[in-house]
Amino acid sequence: MTPSSAPYASLQRRAARARTLAAVYLAVLFVSTHMPTPDVGVDVAGLDKLIHLWAYAILTFAVMLGWEMTVGALQAKHYFAVWLVGVVYGMFDEATQIPVGRTADMNDWLADVAGIVLGLIAFRICRIWVYRIFVPDSPLASWKRSY
């Protein structure tokens, strides 16, 4: 695909949308984790950790999608970079909740890290469908198994 071709332009628009989705989701996640926790009177054991896990898994998947659609097939070093930035961001997120009356919880951070790993694994497994949907003429769209 050349930069002047219609499929390339379409891919670039989709990549920009994927990056925007990741950025907006990050902003919503940050704001929602820095608002005081409402007391709803119901405390389901482990629900908070599950929310952390899925929130970070979705964030990681969105970041990987935007990055891969922008630069092409990602390598192990890219996966490591996303993991590392996610782990550090998770620590920052937990630590900066204290000033707004929330607590920094190591178990929340561990759920964040587990979510990052889940997002990376899910993206790695689902990349074939990403290529089949967004870049059907790519050689990667016809992968049989790469993991």
mmCIF file with all atom_site columns, N, CA, C and O in Angstrom, residues 71-101:
data_model
loop_
_atom_site.group_PDB
_atom_site.id
_atom_site.type_symbol
_atom_site.label_atom_id
_atom_site.label_alt_id
_atom_site.label_comp_id
_atom_site.label_asym_id
_atom_site.label_entity_id
_atom_site.label_seq_id
_atom_site.pdbx_PDB_ins_code
_atom_site.Cartn_x
_atom_site.Cartn_y
_atom_site.Cartn_z
_atom_site.occupancy
_atom_site.B_iso_or_equiv
_atom_site.pdbx_formal_charge
_atom_site.auth_seq_id
_atom_site.auth_comp_id
_atom_site.auth_asym_id
_atom_site.auth_atom_id
_atom_site.pdbx_PDB_model_num
ATOM 1   N N  . VAL A 1 71  ? 1.790   2.139  13.025 1.00 0.00 ? 71  VAL A N  1
ATOM 2   C CA . VAL A 1 71  ? 3.163   1.816  12.615 1.00 0.00 ? 71  VAL A CA 1
ATOM 3   C C  . VAL A 1 71  ? 3.316   0.450  11.970 1.00 0.00 ? 71  VAL A C  1
ATOM 4   O O  . VAL A 1 71  ? 4.381   0.127  11.455 1.00 0.00 ? 71  VAL A O  1
ATOM 5   N N  . GLY A 1 72  ? 2.301   -0.376 12.011 1.00 0.00 ? 72  GLY A N  1
ATOM 6   C CA . GLY A 1 72  ? 2.419   -1.728 11.463 1.00 0.00 ? 72  GLY A CA 1
ATOM 7   C C  . GLY A 1 72  ? 2.633   -2.740 12.575 1.00 0.00 ? 72  GLY A C  1
ATOM 8   O O  . GLY A 1 72  ? 2.466   -2.436 13.752 1.00 0.00 ? 72  GLY A O  1
ATOM 9   N N  . ALA A 1 73  ? 3.003   -3.942 12.191 1.00 0.00 ? 73  ALA A N  1
ATOM 10  C CA . ALA A 1 73  ? 3.127   -5.045 13.144 1.00 0.00 ? 73  ALA A CA 1
ATOM 11  C C  . ALA A 1 73  ? 4.080   -4.696 14.289 1.00 0.00 ? 73  ALA A C  1
ATOM 12  O O  . ALA A 1 73  ? 5.214   -4.293 14.070 1.00 0.00 ? 73  ALA A O  1
ATOM 13  N N  . LEU A 1 74  ? 3.583   -4.856 15.493 1.00 0.00 ? 74  LEU A N  1
ATOM 14  C CA . LEU A 1 74  ? 4.384   -4.553 16.679 1.00 0.00 ? 74  LEU A CA 1
ATOM 15  C C  . LEU A 1 74  ? 5.233   -5.757 17.065 1.00 0.00 ? 74  LEU A C  1
ATOM 16  O O  . LEU A 1 74  ? 4.855   -6.903 16.837 1.00 0.00 ? 74  LEU A O  1
ATOM 17  N N  . GLN A 1 75  ? 6.373   -5.465 17.671 1.00 0.00 ? 75  GLN A N  1
ATOM 18  C CA . GLN A 1 75  ? 7.299   -6.502 18.097 1.00 0.00 ? 75  GLN A CA 1
ATOM 19  C C  . GLN A 1 75  ? 7.248   -6.628 19.617 1.00 0.00 ? 75  GLN A C  1
ATOM 20  O O  . GLN A 1 75  ? 6.578   -5.852 20.297 1.00 0.00 ? 75  GLN A O  1
ATOM 21  N N  . ALA A 1 76  ? 8.004   -7.582 20.136 1.00 0.00 ? 76  ALA A N  1
ATOM 22  C CA . ALA A 1 76  ? 8.017   -7.822 21.580 1.00 0.00 ? 76  ALA A CA 1
ATOM 23  C C  . ALA A 1 76  ? 8.411   -6.564 22.361 1.00 0.00 ? 76  ALA A C  1
ATOM 24  O O  . ALA A 1 76  ? 7.865   -6.300 23.423 1.00 0.00 ? 76  ALA A O  1
ATOM 25  N N  . LYS A 1 77  ? 9.332   -5.771 21.823 1.00 0.00 ? 77  LYS A N  1
ATOM 26  C CA . LYS A 1 77  ? 9.757   -4.563 22.532 1.00 0.00 ? 77  LYS A CA 1
ATOM 27  C C  . LYS A 1 77  ? 8.596   -3.567 22.668 1.00 0.00 ? 77  LYS A C  1
ATOM 28  O O  . LYS A 1 77  ? 8.521   -2.844 23.658 1.00 0.00 ? 77  LYS A O  1
ATOM 29  N N  . HIS A 1 78  ? 7.677   -3.554 21.712 1.00 0.00 ? 78  HIS A N  1
ATOM 30  C CA . HIS A 1 78  ? 6.513   -2.680 21.801 1.00 0.00 ? 78  HIS A CA 1
ATOM 31  C C  . HIS A 1 78  ? 5.559   -3.162 22.899 1.00 0.00 ? 78  HIS A C  1
ATOM 32  O O  . HIS A 1 78  ? 5.010   -2.359 23.651 1.00 0.00 ? 78  HIS A O  1
ATOM 33  N N  . TYR A 1 79  ? 5.375   -4.466 22.956 1.00 0.00 ? 79  TYR A N  1
ATOM 34  C CA . TYR A 1 79  ? 4.526   -5.043 23.996 1.00 0.00 ? 79  TYR A CA 1
ATOM 35  C C  . TYR A 1 79  ? 5.111   -4.726 25.376 1.00 0.00 ? 79  TYR A C  1
ATOM 36  O O  . TYR A 1 79  ? 4.396   -4.364 26.304 1.00 0.00 ? 79  TYR A O  1
ATOM 37  N N  . PHE A 1 80  ? 6.439   -4.875 25.497 1.00 0.00 ? 80  PHE A N  1
ATOM 38  C CA . PHE A 1 80  ? 7.094   -4.571 26.771 1.00 0.00 ? 80  PHE A CA 1
ATOM 39  C C  . PHE A 1 80  ? 6.922   -3.099 27.125 1.00 0.00 ? 80  PHE A C  1
ATOM 40  O O  . PHE A 1 80  ? 6.649   -2.757 28.281 1.00 0.00 ? 80  PHE A O  1
ATOM 41  N N  . ALA A 1 81  ? 7.059   -2.213 26.142 1.00 0.00 ? 81  ALA A N  1
ATOM 42  C CA . ALA A 1 81  ? 6.916   -0.779 26.398 1.00 0.00 ? 81  ALA A CA 1
ATOM 43  C C  . ALA A 1 81  ? 5.513   -0.458 26.891 1.00 0.00 ? 81  ALA A C  1
ATOM 44  O O  . ALA A 1 81  ? 5.340   0.321  27.852 1.00 0.00 ? 81  ALA A O  1
ATOM 45  N N  . VAL A 1 82  ? 4.501   -1.042 26.276 1.00 0.00 ? 82  VAL A N  1
ATOM 46  C CA . VAL A 1 82  ? 3.119   -0.802 26.716 1.00 0.00 ? 82  VAL A CA 1
ATOM 47  C C  . VAL A 1 82  ? 2.923   -1.353 28.118 1.00 0.00 ? 82  VAL A C  1
ATOM 48  O O  . VAL A 1 82  ? 2.295   -0.716 28.970 1.00 0.00 ? 82  VAL A O  1
ATOM 49  N N  . TRP A 1 83  ? 3.468   -2.532 28.387 1.00 0.00 ? 83  TRP A N  1
ATOM 50  C CA . TRP A 1 83  ? 3.365   -3.107 29.732 1.00 0.00 ? 83  TRP A CA 1
ATOM 51  C C  . TRP A 1 83  ? 4.022   -2.177 30.751 1.00 0.00 ? 83  TRP A C  1
ATOM 52  O O  . TRP A 1 83  ? 3.429   -1.866 31.786 1.00 0.00 ? 83  TRP A O  1
ATOM 53  N N  . LEU A 1 84  ? 5.240   -1.737 30.473 1.00 0.00 ? 84  LEU A N  1
ATOM 54  C CA . LEU A 1 84  ? 5.980   -0.896 31.413 1.00 0.00 ? 84  LEU A CA 1
ATOM 55  C C  . LEU A 1 84  ? 5.276   0.437  31.663 1.00 0.00 ? 84  LEU A C  1
ATOM 56  O O  . LEU A 1 84  ? 5.098   0.848  32.819 1.00 0.00 ? 84  LEU A O  1
ATOM 57  N N  . VAL A 1 85  ? 4.855   1.101  30.600 1.00 0.00 ? 85  VAL A N  1
ATOM 58  C CA . VAL A 1 85  ? 4.156   2.380  30.761 1.00 0.00 ? 85  VAL A CA 1
ATOM 59  C C  . VAL A 1 85  ? 2.849   2.163  31.523 1.00 0.00 ? 85  VAL A C  1
ATOM 60  O O  . VAL A 1 85  ? 2.485   2.955  32.401 1.00 0.00 ? 85  VAL A O  1
ATOM 61  N N  . GLY A 1 86  ? 2.154   1.074  31.230 1.00 0.00 ? 86  GLY A N  1
ATOM 62  C CA . GLY A 1 86  ? 0.909   0.777  31.934 1.00 0.00 ? 86  GLY A CA 1
ATOM 63  C C  . GLY A 1 86  ? 1.123   0.524  33.416 1.00 0.00 ? 86  GLY A C  1
ATOM 64  O O  . GLY A 1 86  ? 0.355   1.007  34.255 1.00 0.00 ? 86  GLY A O  1
ATOM 65  N N  . VAL A 1 87  ? 2.162   -0.211 33.744 1.00 0.00 ? 87  VAL A N  1
ATOM 66  C CA . VAL A 1 87  ? 2.474   -0.496 35.153 1.00 0.00 ? 87  VAL A CA 1
ATOM 67  C C  . VAL A 1 87  ? 2.803   0.798  35.897 1.00 0.00 ? 87  VAL A C  1
ATOM 68  O O  . VAL A 1 87  ? 2.306   1.040  37.004 1.00 0.00 ? 87  VAL A O  1
ATOM 69  N N  . VAL A 1 88  ? 3.618   1.648  35.285 1.00 0.00 ? 88  VAL A N  1
ATOM 70  C CA . VAL A 1 88  ? 3.985   2.923  35.917 1.00 0.00 ? 88  VAL A CA 1
ATOM 71  C C  . VAL A 1 88  ? 2.756   3.828  36.023 1.00 0.00 ? 88  VAL A C  1
ATOM 72  O O  . VAL A 1 88  ? 2.529   4.464  37.058 1.00 0.00 ? 88  VAL A O  1
ATOM 73  N N  . TYR A 1 89  ? 1.940   3.873  34.965 1.00 0.00 ? 89  TYR A N  1
ATOM 74  C CA . TYR A 1 89  ? 0.722   4.684  35.022 1.00 0.00 ? 89  TYR A CA 1
ATOM 75  C C  . TYR A 1 89  ? -0.210  4.169  36.128 1.00 0.00 ? 89  TYR A C  1
ATOM 76  O O  . TYR A 1 89  ? -0.831  4.957  36.842 1.00 0.00 ? 89  TYR A O  1
ATOM 77  N N  . GLY A 1 90  ? -0.317  2.855  36.271 1.00 0.00 ? 90  GLY A N  1
ATOM 78  C CA . GLY A 1 90  ? -1.152  2.281  37.331 1.00 0.00 ? 90  GLY A CA 1
ATOM 79  C C  . GLY A 1 90  ? -0.695  2.737  38.712 1.00 0.00 ? 90  GLY A C  1
ATOM 80  O O  . GLY A 1 90  ? -1.516  3.058  39.575 1.00 0.00 ? 90  GLY A O  1
ATOM 81  N N  . MET A 1 91  ? 0.629   2.779  38.923 1.00 0.00 ? 91  MET A N  1
ATOM 82  C CA . MET A 1 91  ? 1.152   3.278  40.207 1.00 0.00 ? 91  MET A CA 1
ATOM 83  C C  . MET A 1 91  ? 0.805   4.750  40.393 1.00 0.00 ? 91  MET A C  1
ATOM 84  O O  . MET A 1 91  ? 0.369   5.167  41.463 1.00 0.00 ? 91  MET A O  1
ATOM 85  N N  . PHE A 1 92  ? 1.000   5.529  39.333 1.00 0.00 ? 92  PHE A N  1
ATOM 86  C CA . PHE A 1 92  ? 0.669   6.959  39.379 1.00 0.00 ? 92  PHE A CA 1
ATOM 87  C C  . PHE A 1 92  ? -0.819  7.148  39.664 1.00 0.00 ? 92  PHE A C  1
ATOM 88  O O  . PHE A 1 92  ? -1.205  7.985  40.501 1.00 0.00 ? 92  PHE A O  1
ATOM 89  N N  . ASP A 1 93  ? -1.643  6.388  39.003 1.00 0.00 ? 93  ASP A N  1
ATOM 90  C CA . ASP A 1 93  ? -3.097  6.482  39.179 1.00 0.00 ? 93  ASP A CA 1
ATOM 91  C C  . ASP A 1 93  ? -3.490  6.193  40.624 1.00 0.00 ? 93  ASP A C  1
ATOM 92  O O  . ASP A 1 93  ? -4.282  6.930  41.225 1.00 0.00 ? 93  ASP A O  1
ATOM 93  N N  . GLU A 1 94  ? -2.932  5.148  41.192 1.00 0.00 ? 94  GLU A N  1
ATOM 94  C CA . GLU A 1 94  ? -3.246  4.812  42.582 1.00 0.00 ? 94  GLU A CA 1
ATOM 95  C C  . GLU A 1 94  ? -2.750  5.893  43.545 1.00 0.00 ? 94  GLU A C  1
ATOM 96  O O  . GLU A 1 94  ? -3.469  6.304  44.450 1.00 0.00 ? 94  GLU A O  1
ATOM 97  N N  . ALA A 1 95  ? -1.525  6.354  43.349 1.00 0.00 ? 95  ALA A N  1
ATOM 98  C CA . ALA A 1 95  ? -0.947  7.347  44.263 1.00 0.00 ? 95  ALA A CA 1
ATOM 99  C C  . ALA A 1 95  ? -1.679  8.684  44.214 1.00 0.00 ? 95  ALA A C  1
ATOM 100 O O  . ALA A 1 95  ? -1.808  9.359  45.238 1.00 0.00 ? 95  ALA A O  1
ATOM 101 N N  . THR A 1 96  ? -2.165  9.065  43.045 1.00 0.00 ? 96  THR A N  1
ATOM 102 C CA . THR A 1 96  ? -2.821  10.374 42.921 1.00 0.00 ? 96  THR A CA 1
ATOM 103 C C  . THR A 1 96  ? -4.291  10.344 43.321 1.00 0.00 ? 96  THR A C  1
ATOM 104 O O  . THR A 1 96  ? -4.967  11.375 43.274 1.00 0.00 ? 96  THR A O  1
ATOM 105 N N  . GLN A 1 97  ? -4.780  9.213  43.756 1.00 0.00 ? 97  GLN A N  1
ATOM 106 C CA . GLN A 1 97  ? -6.159  9.135  44.258 1.00 0.00 ? 97  GLN A CA 1
ATOM 107 C C  . GLN A 1 97  ? -6.257  9.600  45.707 1.00 0.00 ? 97  GLN A C  1
ATOM 108 O O  . GLN A 1 97  ? -7.333  9.986  46.154 1.00 0.00 ? 97  GLN A O  1
ATOM 109 N N  . ILE A 1 98  ? -5.155  9.586  46.413 1.00 0.00 ? 98  ILE A N  1
ATOM 110 C CA . ILE A 1 98  ? -5.154  9.957  47.831 1.00 0.00 ? 98  ILE A CA 1
ATOM 111 C C  . ILE A 1 98  ? -5.658  11.385 48.062 1.00 0.00 ? 98  ILE A C  1
ATOM 112 O O  . ILE A 1 98  ? -6.504  11.594 48.936 1.00 0.00 ? 98  ILE A O  1
ATOM 113 N N  . PRO A 1 99  ? -5.199  12.386 47.293 1.00 0.00 ? 99  PRO A N  1
ATOM 114 C CA . PRO A 1 99  ? -5.662  13.756 47.541 1.00 0.00 ? 99  PRO A CA 1
ATOM 115 C C  . PRO A 1 99  ? -7.168  13.974 47.345 1.00 0.00 ? 99  PRO A C  1
ATOM 116 O O  . PRO A 1 99  ? -7.714  14.946 47.846 1.00 0.00 ? 99  PRO A O  1
ATOM 117 N N  . VAL A 1 100 ? -7.844  13.082 46.619 1.00 0.00 ? 100 VAL A N  1
ATOM 118 C CA . VAL A 1 100 ? -9.280  13.266 46.400 1.00 0.00 ? 100 VAL A CA 1
ATOM 119 C C  . VAL A 1 100 ? -10.115 12.396 47.332 1.00 0.00 ? 100 VAL A C  1
ATOM 120 O O  . VAL A 1 100 ? -11.304 12.199 47.103 1.00 0.00 ? 100 VAL A O  1
ATOM 121 N N  . GLY A 1 101 ? -9.479  11.890 48.389 1.00 0.00 ? 101 GLY A N  1
ATOM 122 C CA . GLY A 1 101 ? -10.216 11.126 49.388 1.00 0.00 ? 101 GLY A CA 1
ATOM 123 C C  . GLY A 1 101 ? -10.390 9.652  49.076 1.00 0.00 ? 101 GLY A C  1
ATOM 124 O O  . GLY A 1 101 ? -11.154 8.963  49.732 1.00 0.00 ? 101 GLY A O  1
#
